[in-house]
mmCIF file of C-alpha atoms in Angstrom:
data_model
loop_
_atom_site.group_PDB
_atom_site.id
_atom_site.type_symbol
_atom_site.label_atom_id
_atom_site.label_comp_id
_atom_site.label_asym_id
_atom_site.label_seq_id
_atom_site.Cartn_x
_atom_site.Cartn_y
_atom_site.Cartn_z
ATOM 1 C CA MET A 6 262.922 -18.482 140.996
ATOM 2 C CA ASP A 7 259.646 -18.192 142.848
ATOM 3 C CA GLY A 8 260.384 -17.567 146.596
ATOM 4 C CA LEU A 9 257.679 -18.097 149.371
ATOM 5 C CA TYR A 10 257.493 -14.905 151.477
ATOM 6 C CA ALA A 11 255.132 -13.972 154.087
ATOM 7 C CA GLU A 12 255.135 -11.670 157.418
ATOM 8 C CA ALA A 13 252.909 -11.105 160.242
ATOM 9 C CA ARG A 14 252.939 -8.931 163.473
ATOM 10 C CA ALA A 15 251.367 -9.384 166.989
ATOM 11 C CA LYS A 16 251.316 -6.326 169.371
ATOM 12 C CA LYS A 17 251.765 -7.683 172.840
ATOM 13 C CA LYS A 18 248.986 -6.899 175.441
ATOM 14 C CA VAL A 19 250.259 -4.713 178.300
ATOM 15 C CA THR A 20 249.746 -6.918 181.390
ATOM 16 C CA ILE A 21 248.979 -5.777 184.848
ATOM 17 C CA LYS A 22 252.533 -6.666 185.823
ATOM 18 C CA ASP A 23 253.745 -4.124 183.246
ATOM 19 C CA GLN A 24 251.329 -1.286 184.412
ATOM 20 C CA LEU A 25 252.396 -1.909 188.058
ATOM 21 C CA LEU A 26 255.972 -1.581 187.015
ATOM 22 C CA LYS A 27 255.487 1.627 185.102
ATOM 23 C CA PHE A 28 253.275 3.007 187.922
ATOM 24 C CA GLY A 29 256.062 2.055 190.567
ATOM 25 C CA VAL A 30 259.005 3.505 188.548
ATOM 26 C CA ILE A 31 257.129 6.840 187.854
ATOM 27 C CA ALA A 32 255.802 7.109 191.413
ATOM 28 C CA GLY A 33 259.193 6.359 192.907
ATOM 29 C CA MET A 34 260.831 8.997 190.748
ATOM 30 C CA LEU A 35 258.192 11.808 191.545
ATOM 31 C CA VAL A 36 258.418 10.873 195.450
ATOM 32 C CA CYS A 37 262.145 11.067 195.360
ATOM 33 C CA PHE A 38 262.183 14.285 193.484
ATOM 34 C CA SER A 39 259.521 15.859 195.487
ATOM 35 C CA LEU A 40 260.924 15.027 198.892
ATOM 36 C CA GLY A 41 264.318 15.772 197.659
ATOM 37 C CA PHE A 42 263.650 19.344 196.696
ATOM 38 C CA LEU A 43 261.269 19.718 199.690
ATOM 39 C CA ILE A 44 263.788 18.869 202.419
ATOM 40 C CA MET A 45 266.942 19.554 200.307
ATOM 41 C CA ASN A 46 268.246 15.896 200.659
ATOM 42 C CA VAL A 47 270.898 15.150 198.094
ATOM 43 C CA PHE A 48 270.475 11.320 198.397
ATOM 44 C CA LEU A 49 266.771 11.559 197.373
ATOM 45 C CA LEU A 50 267.731 13.665 194.433
ATOM 46 C CA ILE A 51 270.288 10.878 193.400
ATOM 47 C CA PHE A 52 267.660 8.166 193.832
ATOM 48 C CA GLY A 53 265.178 10.540 191.778
ATOM 49 C CA VAL A 54 267.856 10.538 189.141
ATOM 50 C CA VAL A 55 268.147 6.806 189.223
ATOM 51 C CA PHE A 56 264.480 6.493 188.861
ATOM 52 C CA LEU A 57 264.534 8.926 186.002
ATOM 53 C CA GLY A 58 267.057 6.588 184.265
ATOM 54 C CA LEU A 59 265.095 3.564 184.988
ATOM 55 C CA THR A 60 261.883 5.391 183.524
ATOM 56 C CA TYR A 61 263.817 6.181 180.265
ATOM 57 C CA TYR A 62 265.239 2.657 179.951
ATOM 58 C CA LEU A 63 261.979 0.579 181.121
ATOM 59 C CA LEU A 64 259.095 2.400 179.629
ATOM 60 C CA PRO A 65 259.614 2.000 175.873
ATOM 61 C CA ARG A 66 260.535 -1.747 176.573
ATOM 62 C CA LEU A 67 257.129 -2.423 177.942
ATOM 63 C CA HIS A 68 255.517 -1.844 174.541
ATOM 64 C CA VAL A 69 256.576 -5.035 172.671
ATOM 65 C CA GLU A 70 255.563 -6.083 169.240
ATOM 66 C CA TYR A 71 256.595 -9.343 167.525
ATOM 67 C CA GLU A 72 257.133 -9.770 163.955
ATOM 68 C CA TYR A 73 257.306 -13.048 162.115
ATOM 69 C CA VAL A 74 258.912 -13.416 158.802
ATOM 70 C CA PHE A 75 258.643 -16.577 156.746
ATOM 71 C CA CYS A 76 261.109 -16.770 153.713
ATOM 72 C CA ASP A 77 261.794 -19.976 151.687
ATOM 73 C CA GLY A 78 261.613 -22.357 154.597
ATOM 74 C CA GLN A 79 263.069 -20.112 157.237
ATOM 75 C CA LEU A 80 260.938 -18.535 159.934
ATOM 76 C CA ASP A 81 262.322 -15.499 161.941
ATOM 77 C CA PHE A 82 260.878 -14.102 165.104
ATOM 78 C CA ASP A 83 261.959 -10.524 165.924
ATOM 79 C CA LYS A 84 260.941 -8.495 168.976
ATOM 80 C CA ILE A 85 260.264 -4.762 168.430
ATOM 81 C CA SER A 86 260.485 -2.660 171.643
ATOM 82 C CA GLY A 87 259.047 0.710 171.838
ATOM 83 C CA GLY A 88 258.609 0.834 168.112
ATOM 84 C CA MET A 89 262.321 1.484 167.634
ATOM 85 C CA LYS A 90 264.512 -1.262 168.702
ATOM 86 C CA ARG A 91 264.380 -4.667 166.682
ATOM 87 C CA LYS A 92 265.940 -7.743 168.054
ATOM 88 C CA ASN A 93 266.142 -11.241 166.445
ATOM 89 C CA MET A 94 264.915 -13.669 168.873
ATOM 90 C CA LEU A 95 265.130 -16.806 166.926
ATOM 91 C CA ARG A 96 265.609 -18.264 163.405
ATOM 92 C CA ILE A 97 264.354 -21.756 162.556
ATOM 93 C CA ASP A 98 264.754 -23.856 159.474
ATOM 94 C CA PHE A 99 261.852 -25.869 158.256
ATOM 95 C CA GLU A 100 264.281 -28.864 158.027
ATOM 96 C CA ASN A 101 264.098 -29.083 161.741
ATOM 97 C CA LEU A 102 260.366 -28.714 161.990
ATOM 98 C CA VAL A 103 258.483 -31.756 163.504
ATOM 99 C CA VAL A 104 254.892 -30.270 163.389
ATOM 100 C CA ALA A 105 252.915 -27.108 163.370
ATOM 101 C CA ALA A 106 249.371 -26.917 164.623
ATOM 102 C CA PRO A 107 247.108 -24.678 166.531
ATOM 103 C CA LYS A 108 247.661 -24.309 170.161
ATOM 104 C CA ASN A 109 245.005 -26.600 171.425
ATOM 105 C CA SER A 110 245.661 -29.221 168.777
ATOM 106 C CA HIS A 111 246.226 -32.838 169.790
ATOM 107 C CA ALA A 112 249.197 -32.984 167.513
ATOM 108 C CA LEU A 113 251.096 -30.872 170.041
ATOM 109 C CA ASP A 114 250.022 -33.150 172.918
ATOM 110 C CA GLY A 115 253.266 -35.034 172.808
ATOM 111 C CA TYR A 116 255.455 -31.934 173.302
ATOM 112 C CA ARG A 117 253.798 -30.420 176.351
ATOM 113 C CA HIS A 118 256.028 -31.706 179.159
ATOM 114 C CA GLU A 119 258.950 -30.670 181.157
ATOM 115 C CA GLY A 120 261.686 -31.612 178.820
ATOM 116 C CA VAL A 121 260.368 -29.231 176.085
ATOM 117 C CA MET A 122 261.617 -25.657 175.819
ATOM 118 C CA ILE A 123 258.638 -23.269 175.395
ATOM 119 C CA LYS A 124 258.983 -19.837 173.851
ATOM 120 C CA ASP A 125 255.970 -17.555 173.579
ATOM 121 C CA PHE A 126 255.866 -14.935 170.869
ATOM 122 C CA THR A 127 252.173 -14.043 171.049
ATOM 123 C CA SER A 128 250.072 -10.976 171.971
ATOM 124 C CA LEU A 129 248.466 -12.770 174.751
ATOM 125 C CA GLU A 130 245.072 -11.863 173.476
ATOM 126 C CA LYS A 131 242.361 -14.242 173.997
ATOM 127 C CA ASP A 132 240.634 -14.133 170.649
ATOM 128 C CA HIS A 133 243.727 -14.432 168.367
ATOM 129 C CA THR A 134 244.529 -17.740 166.590
ATOM 130 C CA VAL A 135 247.748 -19.150 168.059
ATOM 131 C CA TYR A 136 249.776 -21.699 166.505
ATOM 132 C CA GLY A 137 252.378 -23.933 168.007
ATOM 133 C CA ILE A 138 255.624 -25.179 166.171
ATOM 134 C CA VAL A 139 257.661 -27.938 167.260
ATOM 135 C CA ILE A 140 261.449 -27.962 166.218
ATOM 136 C CA THR A 141 264.292 -30.358 167.032
ATOM 137 C CA GLY A 142 267.860 -30.091 166.306
ATOM 138 C CA GLY A 143 269.007 -28.439 169.542
ATOM 139 C CA GLU A 144 269.711 -29.979 173.061
ATOM 140 C CA ARG A 145 266.004 -30.727 173.538
ATOM 141 C CA PRO A 146 262.882 -29.987 171.473
ATOM 142 C CA MET A 147 261.418 -26.502 171.394
ATOM 143 C CA LEU A 148 257.768 -25.481 171.322
ATOM 144 C CA ILE A 149 257.192 -21.922 169.912
ATOM 145 C CA TYR A 150 253.797 -20.332 170.044
ATOM 146 C CA PHE A 151 253.076 -17.424 167.680
ATOM 147 C CA GLU A 152 250.055 -15.808 165.728
ATOM 148 C CA PRO A 153 250.458 -16.289 161.785
ATOM 149 C CA ASN A 154 248.237 -14.802 159.316
ATOM 150 C CA GLU A 155 246.524 -16.835 156.614
ATOM 151 C CA LYS A 156 249.150 -15.839 154.005
ATOM 152 C CA MET A 157 252.015 -17.070 156.210
ATOM 153 C CA LEU A 158 250.049 -20.373 157.026
ATOM 154 C CA ALA A 159 249.553 -20.968 153.216
ATOM 155 C CA ALA A 160 253.228 -20.366 152.633
ATOM 156 C CA MET A 161 254.351 -22.559 155.401
ATOM 157 C CA LYS A 162 251.794 -25.240 154.085
ATOM 158 C CA GLN A 163 253.207 -25.179 150.709
ATOM 159 C CA LYS A 164 256.824 -25.553 151.967
ATOM 160 C CA ALA A 165 256.011 -28.491 154.260
ATOM 161 C CA PRO A 166 252.498 -29.686 153.674
ATOM 162 C CA ARG A 167 252.739 -32.933 155.864
ATOM 163 C CA LYS A 168 254.141 -30.958 158.757
ATOM 164 C CA ILE A 169 251.321 -28.267 159.078
ATOM 165 C CA SER A 170 248.234 -29.130 160.774
ATOM 166 C CA GLU A 171 245.013 -27.198 160.748
ATOM 167 C CA CYS A 172 243.076 -28.908 163.479
#
């Protein structure tokens, strides 16, 4: 039995929103601890501990990497936070696949409206090749953006040649 297998990863770019959140949490923690020790205020020290907990909880989750695994007609999307915590975000079967094409392809034009659920598992980098997959089988169609490598595209094309578009 010759199974099709391919995997790819995309490290998400740190956005300005992420950087501002990181700066705000660290600054809040430092201000609360500094003022709390300076004027001996217990409430500021308690807020400092709360900000310390937020720092411990949020900072690793700002470093996100997506992993895509294609295995015999199933495509898994996993989210890896902080390089440690893995969460399976979505698993799709190619039986429910309608079309897969590059993000700006006309093959996806009919699925860019309000009724379609959109999931984005990309790195947000401008120069990366982004593909869109349309699946059905749920309450409404779903459009999924991701960044496959050449090996994954070849495996997907071998599994469903008529459903994969390259333009």
